[in-house]
mmCIF file of C-alpha atoms and ligand atoms in Angstrom:
data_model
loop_
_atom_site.group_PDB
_atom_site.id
_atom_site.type_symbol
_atom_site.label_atom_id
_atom_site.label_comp_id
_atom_site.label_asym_id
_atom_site.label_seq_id
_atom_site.Cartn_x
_atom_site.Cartn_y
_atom_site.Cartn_z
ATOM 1 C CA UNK A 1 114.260 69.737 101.032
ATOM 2 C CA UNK A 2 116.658 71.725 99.823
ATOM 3 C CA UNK A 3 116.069 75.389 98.063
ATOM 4 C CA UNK A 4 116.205 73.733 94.566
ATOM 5 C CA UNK A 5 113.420 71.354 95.092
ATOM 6 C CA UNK A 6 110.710 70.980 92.879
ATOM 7 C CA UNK A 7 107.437 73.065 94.082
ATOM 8 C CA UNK A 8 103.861 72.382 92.994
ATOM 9 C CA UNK A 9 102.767 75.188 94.810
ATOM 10 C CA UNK A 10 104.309 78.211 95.646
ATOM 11 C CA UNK A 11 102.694 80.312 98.405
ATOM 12 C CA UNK A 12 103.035 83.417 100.818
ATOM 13 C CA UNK A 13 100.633 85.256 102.801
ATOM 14 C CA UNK A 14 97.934 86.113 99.976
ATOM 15 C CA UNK A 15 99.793 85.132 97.005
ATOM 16 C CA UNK A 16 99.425 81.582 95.279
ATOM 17 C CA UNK A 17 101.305 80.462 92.221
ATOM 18 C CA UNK A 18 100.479 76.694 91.044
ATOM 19 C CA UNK A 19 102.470 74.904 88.770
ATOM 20 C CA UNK A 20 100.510 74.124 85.526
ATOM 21 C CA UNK A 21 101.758 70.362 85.216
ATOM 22 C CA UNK A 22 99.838 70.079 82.001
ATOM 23 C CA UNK A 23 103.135 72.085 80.564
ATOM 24 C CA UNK A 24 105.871 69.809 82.100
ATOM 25 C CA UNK A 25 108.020 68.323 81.352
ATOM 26 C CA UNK A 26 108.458 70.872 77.915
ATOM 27 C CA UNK A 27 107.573 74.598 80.385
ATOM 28 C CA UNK A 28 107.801 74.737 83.539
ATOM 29 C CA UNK A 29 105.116 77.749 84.412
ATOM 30 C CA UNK A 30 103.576 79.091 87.700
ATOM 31 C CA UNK A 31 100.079 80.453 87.125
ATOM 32 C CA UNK A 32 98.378 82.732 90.003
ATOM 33 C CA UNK A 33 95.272 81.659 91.625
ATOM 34 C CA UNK A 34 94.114 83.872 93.520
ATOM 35 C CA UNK A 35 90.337 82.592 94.211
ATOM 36 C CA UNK A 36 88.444 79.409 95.099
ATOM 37 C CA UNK A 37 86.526 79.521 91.608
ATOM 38 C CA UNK A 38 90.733 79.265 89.911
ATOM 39 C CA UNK A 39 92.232 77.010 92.616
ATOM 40 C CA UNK A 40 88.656 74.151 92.029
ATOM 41 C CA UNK A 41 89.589 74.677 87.918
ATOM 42 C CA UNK A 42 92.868 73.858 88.568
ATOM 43 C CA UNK A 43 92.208 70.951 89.999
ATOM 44 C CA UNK A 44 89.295 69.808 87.720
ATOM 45 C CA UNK A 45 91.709 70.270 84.605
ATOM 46 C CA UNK A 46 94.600 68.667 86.233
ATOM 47 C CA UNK A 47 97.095 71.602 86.459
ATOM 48 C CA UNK A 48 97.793 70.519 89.793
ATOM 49 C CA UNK A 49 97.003 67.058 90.695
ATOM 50 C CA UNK A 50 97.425 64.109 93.250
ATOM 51 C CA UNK A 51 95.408 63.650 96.360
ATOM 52 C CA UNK A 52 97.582 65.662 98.705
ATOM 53 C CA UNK A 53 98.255 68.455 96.560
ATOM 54 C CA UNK A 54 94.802 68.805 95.252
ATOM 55 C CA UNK A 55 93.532 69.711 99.242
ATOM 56 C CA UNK A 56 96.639 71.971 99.746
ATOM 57 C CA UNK A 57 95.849 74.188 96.888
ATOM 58 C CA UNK A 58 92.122 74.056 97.387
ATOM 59 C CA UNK A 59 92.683 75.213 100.983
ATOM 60 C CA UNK A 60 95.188 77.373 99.662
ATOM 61 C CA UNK A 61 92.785 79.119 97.351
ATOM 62 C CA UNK A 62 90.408 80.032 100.347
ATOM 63 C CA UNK A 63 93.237 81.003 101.752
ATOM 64 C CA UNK A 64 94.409 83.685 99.373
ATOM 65 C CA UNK A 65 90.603 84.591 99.009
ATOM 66 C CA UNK A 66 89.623 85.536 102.277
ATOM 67 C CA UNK A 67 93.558 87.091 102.822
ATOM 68 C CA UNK A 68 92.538 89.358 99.854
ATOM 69 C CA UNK A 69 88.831 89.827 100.396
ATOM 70 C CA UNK A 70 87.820 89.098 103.763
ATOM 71 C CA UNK A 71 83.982 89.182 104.384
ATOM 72 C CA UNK A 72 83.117 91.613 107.067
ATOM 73 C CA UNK A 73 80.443 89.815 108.989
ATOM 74 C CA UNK A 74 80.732 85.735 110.281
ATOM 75 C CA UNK A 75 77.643 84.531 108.593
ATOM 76 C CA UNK A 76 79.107 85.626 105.181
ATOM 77 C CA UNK A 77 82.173 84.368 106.295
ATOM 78 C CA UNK A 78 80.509 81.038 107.198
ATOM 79 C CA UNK A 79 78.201 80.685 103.720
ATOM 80 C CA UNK A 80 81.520 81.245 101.530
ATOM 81 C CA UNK A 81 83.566 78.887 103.617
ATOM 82 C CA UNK A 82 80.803 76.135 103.422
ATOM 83 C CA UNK A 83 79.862 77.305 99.949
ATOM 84 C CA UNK A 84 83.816 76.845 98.693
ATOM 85 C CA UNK A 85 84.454 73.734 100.508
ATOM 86 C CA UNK A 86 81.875 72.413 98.484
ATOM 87 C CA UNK A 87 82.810 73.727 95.282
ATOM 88 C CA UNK A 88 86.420 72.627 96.058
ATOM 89 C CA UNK A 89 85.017 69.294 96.742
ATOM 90 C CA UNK A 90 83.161 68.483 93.713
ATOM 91 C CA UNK A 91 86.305 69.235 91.337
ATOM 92 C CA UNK A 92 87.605 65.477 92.108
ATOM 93 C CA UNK A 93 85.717 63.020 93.487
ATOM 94 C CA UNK A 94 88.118 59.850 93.758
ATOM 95 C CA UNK A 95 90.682 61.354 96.243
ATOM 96 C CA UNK A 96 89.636 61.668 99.615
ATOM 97 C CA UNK A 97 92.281 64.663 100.756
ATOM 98 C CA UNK A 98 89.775 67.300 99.750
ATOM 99 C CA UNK A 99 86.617 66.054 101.478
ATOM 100 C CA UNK A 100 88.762 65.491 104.621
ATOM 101 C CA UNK A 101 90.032 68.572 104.700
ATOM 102 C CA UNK A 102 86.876 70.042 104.018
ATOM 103 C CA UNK A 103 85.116 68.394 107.371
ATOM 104 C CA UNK A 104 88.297 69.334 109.413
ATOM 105 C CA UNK A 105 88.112 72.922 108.694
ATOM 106 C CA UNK A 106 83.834 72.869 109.031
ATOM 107 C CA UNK A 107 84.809 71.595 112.638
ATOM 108 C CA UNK A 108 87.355 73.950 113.323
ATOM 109 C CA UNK A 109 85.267 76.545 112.591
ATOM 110 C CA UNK A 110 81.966 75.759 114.029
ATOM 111 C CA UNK A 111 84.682 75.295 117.609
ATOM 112 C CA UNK A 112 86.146 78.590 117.025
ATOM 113 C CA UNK A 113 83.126 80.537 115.970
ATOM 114 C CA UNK A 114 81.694 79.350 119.465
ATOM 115 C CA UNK A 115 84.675 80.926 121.451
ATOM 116 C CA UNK A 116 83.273 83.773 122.773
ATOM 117 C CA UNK A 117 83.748 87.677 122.098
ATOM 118 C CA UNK A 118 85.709 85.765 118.760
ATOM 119 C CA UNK A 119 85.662 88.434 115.734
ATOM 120 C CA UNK A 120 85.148 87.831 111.949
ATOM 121 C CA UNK A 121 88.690 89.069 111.395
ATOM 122 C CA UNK A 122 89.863 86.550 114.084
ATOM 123 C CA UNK A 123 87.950 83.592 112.424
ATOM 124 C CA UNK A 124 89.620 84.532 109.391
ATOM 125 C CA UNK A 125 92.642 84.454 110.312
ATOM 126 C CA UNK A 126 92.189 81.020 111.670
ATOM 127 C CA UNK A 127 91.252 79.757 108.500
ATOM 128 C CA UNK A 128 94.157 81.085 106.994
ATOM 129 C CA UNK A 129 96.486 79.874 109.510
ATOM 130 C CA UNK A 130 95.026 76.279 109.221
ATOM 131 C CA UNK A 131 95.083 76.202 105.559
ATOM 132 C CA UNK A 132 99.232 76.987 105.839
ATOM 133 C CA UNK A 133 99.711 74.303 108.440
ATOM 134 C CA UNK A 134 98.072 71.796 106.129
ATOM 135 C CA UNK A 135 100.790 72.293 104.044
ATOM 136 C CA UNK A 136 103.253 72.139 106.354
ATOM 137 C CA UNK A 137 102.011 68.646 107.560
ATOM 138 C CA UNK A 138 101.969 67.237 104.553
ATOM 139 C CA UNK A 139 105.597 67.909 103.940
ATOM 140 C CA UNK A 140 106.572 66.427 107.679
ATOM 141 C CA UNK A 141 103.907 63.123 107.131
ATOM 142 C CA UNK A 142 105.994 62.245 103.684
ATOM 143 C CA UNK A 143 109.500 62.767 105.328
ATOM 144 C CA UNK A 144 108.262 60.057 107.390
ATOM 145 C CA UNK A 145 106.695 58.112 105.021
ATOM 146 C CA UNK A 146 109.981 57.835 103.323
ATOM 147 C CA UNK A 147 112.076 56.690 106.533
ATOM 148 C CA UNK A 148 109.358 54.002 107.283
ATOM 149 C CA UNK A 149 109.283 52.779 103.692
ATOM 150 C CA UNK A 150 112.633 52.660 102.993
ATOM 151 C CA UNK A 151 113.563 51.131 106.034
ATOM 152 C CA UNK A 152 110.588 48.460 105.740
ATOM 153 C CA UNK A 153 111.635 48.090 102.482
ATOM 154 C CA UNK A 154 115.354 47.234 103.216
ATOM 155 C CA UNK A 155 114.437 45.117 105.528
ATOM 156 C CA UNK A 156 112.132 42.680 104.000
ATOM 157 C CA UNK A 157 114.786 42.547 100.986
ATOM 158 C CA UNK A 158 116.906 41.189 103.957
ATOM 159 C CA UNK A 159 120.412 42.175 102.197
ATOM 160 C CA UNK A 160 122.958 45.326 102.395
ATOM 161 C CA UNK A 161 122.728 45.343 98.664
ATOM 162 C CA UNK A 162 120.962 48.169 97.240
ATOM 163 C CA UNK A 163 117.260 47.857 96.347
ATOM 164 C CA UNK A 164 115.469 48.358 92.476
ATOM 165 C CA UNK A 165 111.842 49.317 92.964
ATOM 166 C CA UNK A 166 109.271 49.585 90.794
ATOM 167 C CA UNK A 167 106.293 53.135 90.926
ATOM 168 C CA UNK A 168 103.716 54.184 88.767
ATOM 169 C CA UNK A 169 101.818 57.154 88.348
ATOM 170 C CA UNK A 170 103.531 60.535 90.349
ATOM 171 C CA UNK A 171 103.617 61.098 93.896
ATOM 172 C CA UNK A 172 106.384 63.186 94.225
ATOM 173 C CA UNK A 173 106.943 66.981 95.541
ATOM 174 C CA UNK A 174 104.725 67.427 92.302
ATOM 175 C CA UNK A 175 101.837 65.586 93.546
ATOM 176 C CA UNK A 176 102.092 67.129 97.430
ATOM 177 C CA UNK A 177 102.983 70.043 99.516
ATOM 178 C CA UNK A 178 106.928 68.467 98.713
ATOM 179 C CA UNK A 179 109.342 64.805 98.746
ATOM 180 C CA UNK A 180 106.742 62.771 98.047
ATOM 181 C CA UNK A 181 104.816 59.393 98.962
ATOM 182 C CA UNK A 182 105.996 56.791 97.244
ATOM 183 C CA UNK A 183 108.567 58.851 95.257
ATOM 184 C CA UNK A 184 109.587 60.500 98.873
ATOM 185 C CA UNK A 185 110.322 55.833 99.672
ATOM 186 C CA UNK A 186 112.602 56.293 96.417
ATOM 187 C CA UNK A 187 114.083 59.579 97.615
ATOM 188 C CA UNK A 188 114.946 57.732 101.184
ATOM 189 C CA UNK A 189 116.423 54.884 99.355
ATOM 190 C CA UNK A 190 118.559 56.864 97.299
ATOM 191 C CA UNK A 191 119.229 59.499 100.205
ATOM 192 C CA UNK A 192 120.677 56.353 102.116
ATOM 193 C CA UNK A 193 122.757 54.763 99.143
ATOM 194 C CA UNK A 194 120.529 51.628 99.198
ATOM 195 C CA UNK A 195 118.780 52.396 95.727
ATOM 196 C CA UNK A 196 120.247 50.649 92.828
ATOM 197 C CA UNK A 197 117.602 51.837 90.406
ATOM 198 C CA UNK A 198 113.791 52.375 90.458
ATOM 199 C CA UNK A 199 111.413 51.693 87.268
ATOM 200 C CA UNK A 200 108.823 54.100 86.705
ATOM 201 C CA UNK A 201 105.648 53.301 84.531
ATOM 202 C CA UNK A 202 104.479 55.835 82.018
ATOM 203 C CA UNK A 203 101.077 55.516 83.298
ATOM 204 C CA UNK A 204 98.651 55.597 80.002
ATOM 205 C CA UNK A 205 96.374 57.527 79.665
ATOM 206 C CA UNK A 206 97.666 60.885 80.855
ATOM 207 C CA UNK A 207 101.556 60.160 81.489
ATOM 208 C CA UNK A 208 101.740 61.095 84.743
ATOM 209 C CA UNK A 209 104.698 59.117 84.770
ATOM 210 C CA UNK A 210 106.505 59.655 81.789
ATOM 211 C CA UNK A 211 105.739 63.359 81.982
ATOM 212 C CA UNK A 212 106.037 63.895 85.714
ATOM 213 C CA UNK A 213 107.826 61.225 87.660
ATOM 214 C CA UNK A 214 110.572 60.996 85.222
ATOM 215 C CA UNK A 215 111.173 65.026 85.294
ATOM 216 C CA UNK A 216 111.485 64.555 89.243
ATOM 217 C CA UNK A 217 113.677 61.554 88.802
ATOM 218 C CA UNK A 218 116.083 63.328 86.357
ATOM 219 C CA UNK A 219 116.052 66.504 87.821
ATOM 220 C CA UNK A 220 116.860 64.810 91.364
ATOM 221 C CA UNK A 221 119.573 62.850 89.480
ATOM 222 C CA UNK A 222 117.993 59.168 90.811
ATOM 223 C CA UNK A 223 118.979 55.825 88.471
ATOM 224 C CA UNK A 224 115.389 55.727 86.980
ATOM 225 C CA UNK A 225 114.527 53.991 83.852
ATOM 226 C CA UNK A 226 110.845 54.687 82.091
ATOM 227 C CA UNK A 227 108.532 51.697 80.862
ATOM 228 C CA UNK A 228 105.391 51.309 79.417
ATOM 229 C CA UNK A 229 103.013 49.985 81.326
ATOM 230 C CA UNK A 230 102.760 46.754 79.131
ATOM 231 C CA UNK A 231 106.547 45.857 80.571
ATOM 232 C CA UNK A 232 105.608 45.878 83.845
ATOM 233 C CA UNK A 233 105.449 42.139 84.411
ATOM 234 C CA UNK A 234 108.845 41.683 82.131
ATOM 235 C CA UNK A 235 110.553 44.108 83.961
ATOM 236 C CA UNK A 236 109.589 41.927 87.281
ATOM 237 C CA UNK A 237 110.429 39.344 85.447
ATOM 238 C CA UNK A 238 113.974 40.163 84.722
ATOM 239 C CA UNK A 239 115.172 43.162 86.406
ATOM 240 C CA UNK A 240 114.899 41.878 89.816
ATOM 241 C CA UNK A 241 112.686 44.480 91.090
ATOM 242 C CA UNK A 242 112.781 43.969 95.119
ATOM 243 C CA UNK A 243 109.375 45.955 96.145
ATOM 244 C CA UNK A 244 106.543 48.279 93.934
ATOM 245 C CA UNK A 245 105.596 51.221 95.499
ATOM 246 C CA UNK A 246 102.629 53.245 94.840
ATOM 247 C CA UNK A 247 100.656 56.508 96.184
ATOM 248 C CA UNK A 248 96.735 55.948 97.178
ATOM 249 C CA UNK A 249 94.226 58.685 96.381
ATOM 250 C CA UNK A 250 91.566 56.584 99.099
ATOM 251 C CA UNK A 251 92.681 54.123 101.598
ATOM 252 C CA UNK A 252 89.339 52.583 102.871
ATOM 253 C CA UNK A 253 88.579 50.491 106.131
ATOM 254 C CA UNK A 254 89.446 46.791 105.215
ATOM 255 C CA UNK A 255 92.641 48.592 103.357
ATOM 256 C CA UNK A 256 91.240 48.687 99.411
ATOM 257 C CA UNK A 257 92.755 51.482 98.073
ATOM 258 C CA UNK A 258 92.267 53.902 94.917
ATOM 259 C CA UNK A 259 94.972 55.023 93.159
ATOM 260 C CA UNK A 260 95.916 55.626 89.843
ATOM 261 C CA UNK A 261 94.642 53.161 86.835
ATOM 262 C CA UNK A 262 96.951 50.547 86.285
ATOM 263 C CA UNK A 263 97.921 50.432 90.343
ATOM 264 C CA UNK A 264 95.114 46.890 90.536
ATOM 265 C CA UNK A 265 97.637 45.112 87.691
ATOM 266 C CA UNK A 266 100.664 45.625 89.199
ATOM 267 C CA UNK A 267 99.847 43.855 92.350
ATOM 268 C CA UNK A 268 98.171 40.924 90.363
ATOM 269 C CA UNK A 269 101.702 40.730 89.066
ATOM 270 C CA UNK A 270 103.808 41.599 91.957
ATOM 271 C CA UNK A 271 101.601 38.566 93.306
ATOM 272 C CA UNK A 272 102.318 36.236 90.753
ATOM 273 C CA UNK A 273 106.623 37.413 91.166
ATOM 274 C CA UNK A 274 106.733 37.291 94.744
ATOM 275 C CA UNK A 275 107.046 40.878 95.234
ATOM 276 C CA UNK A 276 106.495 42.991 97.902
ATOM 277 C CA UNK A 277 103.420 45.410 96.456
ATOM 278 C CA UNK A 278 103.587 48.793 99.200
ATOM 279 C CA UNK A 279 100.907 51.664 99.456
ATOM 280 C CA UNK A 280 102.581 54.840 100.522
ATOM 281 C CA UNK A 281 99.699 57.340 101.476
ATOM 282 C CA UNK A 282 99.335 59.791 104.898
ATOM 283 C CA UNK A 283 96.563 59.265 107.132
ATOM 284 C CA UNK A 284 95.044 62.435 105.219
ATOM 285 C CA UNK A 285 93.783 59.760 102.374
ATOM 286 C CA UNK A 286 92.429 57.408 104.817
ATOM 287 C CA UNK A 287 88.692 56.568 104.905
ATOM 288 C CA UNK A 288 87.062 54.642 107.442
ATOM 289 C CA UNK A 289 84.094 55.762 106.287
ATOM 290 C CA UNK A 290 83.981 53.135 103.527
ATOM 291 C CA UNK A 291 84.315 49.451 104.528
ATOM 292 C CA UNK A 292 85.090 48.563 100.883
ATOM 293 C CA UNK A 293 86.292 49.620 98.064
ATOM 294 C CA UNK A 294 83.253 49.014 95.751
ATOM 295 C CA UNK A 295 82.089 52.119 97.437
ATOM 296 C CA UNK A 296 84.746 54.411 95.981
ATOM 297 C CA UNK A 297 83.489 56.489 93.437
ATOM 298 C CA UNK A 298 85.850 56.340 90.827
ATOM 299 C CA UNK A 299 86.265 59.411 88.525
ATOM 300 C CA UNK A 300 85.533 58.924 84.777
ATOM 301 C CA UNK A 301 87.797 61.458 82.949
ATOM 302 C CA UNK A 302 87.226 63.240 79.254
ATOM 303 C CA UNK A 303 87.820 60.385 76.078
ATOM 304 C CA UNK A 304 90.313 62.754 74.370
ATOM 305 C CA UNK A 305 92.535 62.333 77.295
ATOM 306 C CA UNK A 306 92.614 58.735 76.036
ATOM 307 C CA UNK A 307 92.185 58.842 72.175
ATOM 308 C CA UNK A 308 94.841 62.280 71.977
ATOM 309 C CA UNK A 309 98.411 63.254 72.387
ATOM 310 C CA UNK A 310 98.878 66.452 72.810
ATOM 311 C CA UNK A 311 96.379 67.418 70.796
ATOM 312 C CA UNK A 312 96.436 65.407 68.270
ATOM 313 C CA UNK A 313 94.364 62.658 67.451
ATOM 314 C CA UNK A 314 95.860 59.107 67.830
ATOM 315 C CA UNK A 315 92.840 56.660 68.147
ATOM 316 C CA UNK A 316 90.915 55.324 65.405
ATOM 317 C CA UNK A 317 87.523 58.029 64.702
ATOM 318 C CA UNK A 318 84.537 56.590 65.528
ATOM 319 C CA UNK A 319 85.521 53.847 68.325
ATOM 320 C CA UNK A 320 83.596 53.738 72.023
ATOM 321 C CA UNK A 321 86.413 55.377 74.719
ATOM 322 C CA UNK A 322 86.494 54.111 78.854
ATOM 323 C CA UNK A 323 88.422 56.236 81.067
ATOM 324 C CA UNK A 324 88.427 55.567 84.608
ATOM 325 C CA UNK A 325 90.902 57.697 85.860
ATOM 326 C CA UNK A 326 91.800 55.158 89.138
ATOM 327 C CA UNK A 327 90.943 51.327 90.112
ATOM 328 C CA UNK A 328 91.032 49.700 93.160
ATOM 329 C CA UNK A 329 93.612 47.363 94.722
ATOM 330 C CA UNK A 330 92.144 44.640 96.857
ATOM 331 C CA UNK A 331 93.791 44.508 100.231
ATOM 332 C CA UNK A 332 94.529 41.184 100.148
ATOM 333 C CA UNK A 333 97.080 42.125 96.975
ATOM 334 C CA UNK A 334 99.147 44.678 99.287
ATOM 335 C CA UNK A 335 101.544 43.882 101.499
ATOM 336 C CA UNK A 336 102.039 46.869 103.662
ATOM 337 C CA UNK A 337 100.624 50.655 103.735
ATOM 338 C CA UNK A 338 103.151 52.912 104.635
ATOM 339 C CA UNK A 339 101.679 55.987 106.563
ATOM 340 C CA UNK A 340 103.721 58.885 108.721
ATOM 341 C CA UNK A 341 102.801 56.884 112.020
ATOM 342 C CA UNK A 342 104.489 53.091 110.396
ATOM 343 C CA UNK A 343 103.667 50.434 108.096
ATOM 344 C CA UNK A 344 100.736 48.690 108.625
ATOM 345 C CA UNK A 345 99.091 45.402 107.101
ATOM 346 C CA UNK A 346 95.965 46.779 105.407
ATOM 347 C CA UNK A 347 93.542 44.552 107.873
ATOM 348 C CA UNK A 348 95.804 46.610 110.742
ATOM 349 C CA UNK A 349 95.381 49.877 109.422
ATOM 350 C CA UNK A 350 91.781 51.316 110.813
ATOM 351 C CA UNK A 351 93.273 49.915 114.518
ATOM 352 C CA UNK A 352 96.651 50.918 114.090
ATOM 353 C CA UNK A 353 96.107 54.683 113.194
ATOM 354 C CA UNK A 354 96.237 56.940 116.389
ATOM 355 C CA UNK A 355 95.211 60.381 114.894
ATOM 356 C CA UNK A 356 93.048 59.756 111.746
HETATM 357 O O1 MRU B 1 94.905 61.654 88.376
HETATM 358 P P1 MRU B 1 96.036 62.032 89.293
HETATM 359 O O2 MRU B 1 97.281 62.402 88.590
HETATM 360 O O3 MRU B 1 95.597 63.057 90.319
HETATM 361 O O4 MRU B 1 96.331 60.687 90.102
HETATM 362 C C1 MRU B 1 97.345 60.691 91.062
HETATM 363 C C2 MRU B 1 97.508 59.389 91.746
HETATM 364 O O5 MRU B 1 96.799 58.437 91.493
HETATM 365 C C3 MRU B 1 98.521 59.327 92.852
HETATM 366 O O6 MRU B 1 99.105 58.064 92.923
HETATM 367 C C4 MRU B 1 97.832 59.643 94.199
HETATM 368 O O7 MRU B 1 97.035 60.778 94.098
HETATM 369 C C5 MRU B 1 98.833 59.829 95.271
HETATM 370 S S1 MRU B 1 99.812 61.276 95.056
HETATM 371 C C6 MRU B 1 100.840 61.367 96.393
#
């Protein structure tokens, strides 16, 4: 990435500034958080959001906490790690990042807390150290989500022309540590000269597209053109879009996936077009937990988010207000999820991951 890239998160030893994406694309304003009670608000009112960034910046937050205050004795240390993880947890329930993190760290700990003669300040420092590495993966597993994608992409359009693809939602640096999921596939496509333009959705109800994906487009200076969510099957239609390509916020074990609301449409009509319908995600929102995706627990966000633009009131007073904030894609809809180790076929995935 180069110096001018976008940031969500901007961090150094004890210090963490998070963009406040409820600002962009108008301000673009770094706010401190400098405990786990400001990094799990954050989250829960969408300042920083997408499943990758939301576990970097609630990791981060314990982070800065315990480089700030560390607790002098391991059982306190233990009881606030525990007792944040779970806090951090509970902020967003639909991406899996979070929990994942969450039960990597618990058994890092309980391994290093067993090494013997190992001191509360040492412990801490582990935690710290681990908490800055999962941000450093994150950026290395999307660089390689990109080169897989693209090149899968380019392939299966089986021509040296350029590609147009079709995104929704944002998963760009915005929505991770940095370059993106399935805007990091776009980035590789343009980075190679194969991208001839890419459609992004504006991604009713909270614009996460219009707001967010097309800052990151413009500012990176990619052909990008922003529809409504309603054009999505004209645009197919007649703009001869070669592959969609979305993020995942849980990728379960028969490959169902949660993402955004709006992602379950688009491959109903990438279906009915013959397109190639792609899930970009890390292993980090895998879950093999869950065979299926009824078991997801989809988050149910705030009606104004729905009925209000910026504040002011758009919808009719007095009518009943649904907002799931994510649906899930049936595997059999997706042609390929593109993780840092290759692209899979979503019946391929739970075998073909090494590390998980
Ligand atoms: O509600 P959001 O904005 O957190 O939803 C984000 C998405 O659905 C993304 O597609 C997903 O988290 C992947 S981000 C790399």
């Amino acid at each position: 990435m180069s110096a001018m890239s976008l940031e969500s998160v901007r961090y150094g030893r004890g210090s963490l500034r998070v963009l406040n994406q409820l600002l962009l694309p108008q301000r673009s304003e770094y706010e401190p958080v400098t405990a786990v009670q400001e990094g799990a608000r954050a989250i829960r009112d969408m300042k920083v959001r997408g499943a990758p960034a939301i576990a970097i910046v609630g990791c981060l937050s314990l982070a800065v906490e315990l480089a700030n205050n560390p607790p002098c004795e391991t059982p306190a240390l233990m009881t606030f790690v525990r007792e944040s993880l779970d806090l951090l947890i509970g902020a967003r329930p639909t991406a899996v990042n979070m929990k994942k993190a969450a039960d990597e760290l618990n058994t890092f700990l309980a391994r290093e807390a067993e090494k013997p003669g190992c001191t509360v300040q040492e412990l801490t420092e582990s935690i710290i150290k681990w908490a800055e590495a999962l941000r450093e993966k994150d950026i290395d597993d999307n660089r390689k989500i990109g080169e897989f994608g693209a090149q899968r992409i380019l392939e299966n359009a089986g021509s040296t022309e350029a590609v147009c693809v079709l995104t929704h939602c944002n998963t760009g640096s915005l929505a991770t540590a940095g370059y993106g999921t399935a805007l990091g596939v776009v980035r590789s496509l343009h980075t190679l000269g194969r991208l001839s333009h890419v459609f992004c959705t504006e991604t009713r109800p909270y614009n996460q597209g219009s707001r967010l994906t097309a800052y990151e487009l413009v500012y990176e200076k990619i052909p990008a053109t922003l529809i409504t969510d309603s054009m999505a099957a004209v645009t197919m239609r007649e703009r001869r879009v070669s592959a969609v390509v979305v993020g995942a916020d849980r990728v379960v074990a028969n490959g169902d996936t949660a993402n955004k609301v709006g992602t379950y449409q688009l491959a109903i009509l990438a279906k009915h077009h013959g397109i190639p319908f792609y899930v970009a995600a890390p292993s980090t929102s895998c879950d093999f937990s869950l065979p299926t995706g009824a078991s997801i627990v989809i988050e149910e966000r705030p009606s104004n988010e729905l009925t209000d633009i910026n504040g002011t009131r758009v919808a009719a007073p007095g009518i009943g207000v649904w907002n799931p904030a994510f649906d899930v894609t049936p595997h059999e809809l997706i042609t390929g999820i593109i993780t840092e180790q290759g692209v899979f076929k979503p019946d391929e995935l739970k075998d073909g991951l090494t590390r998980f």
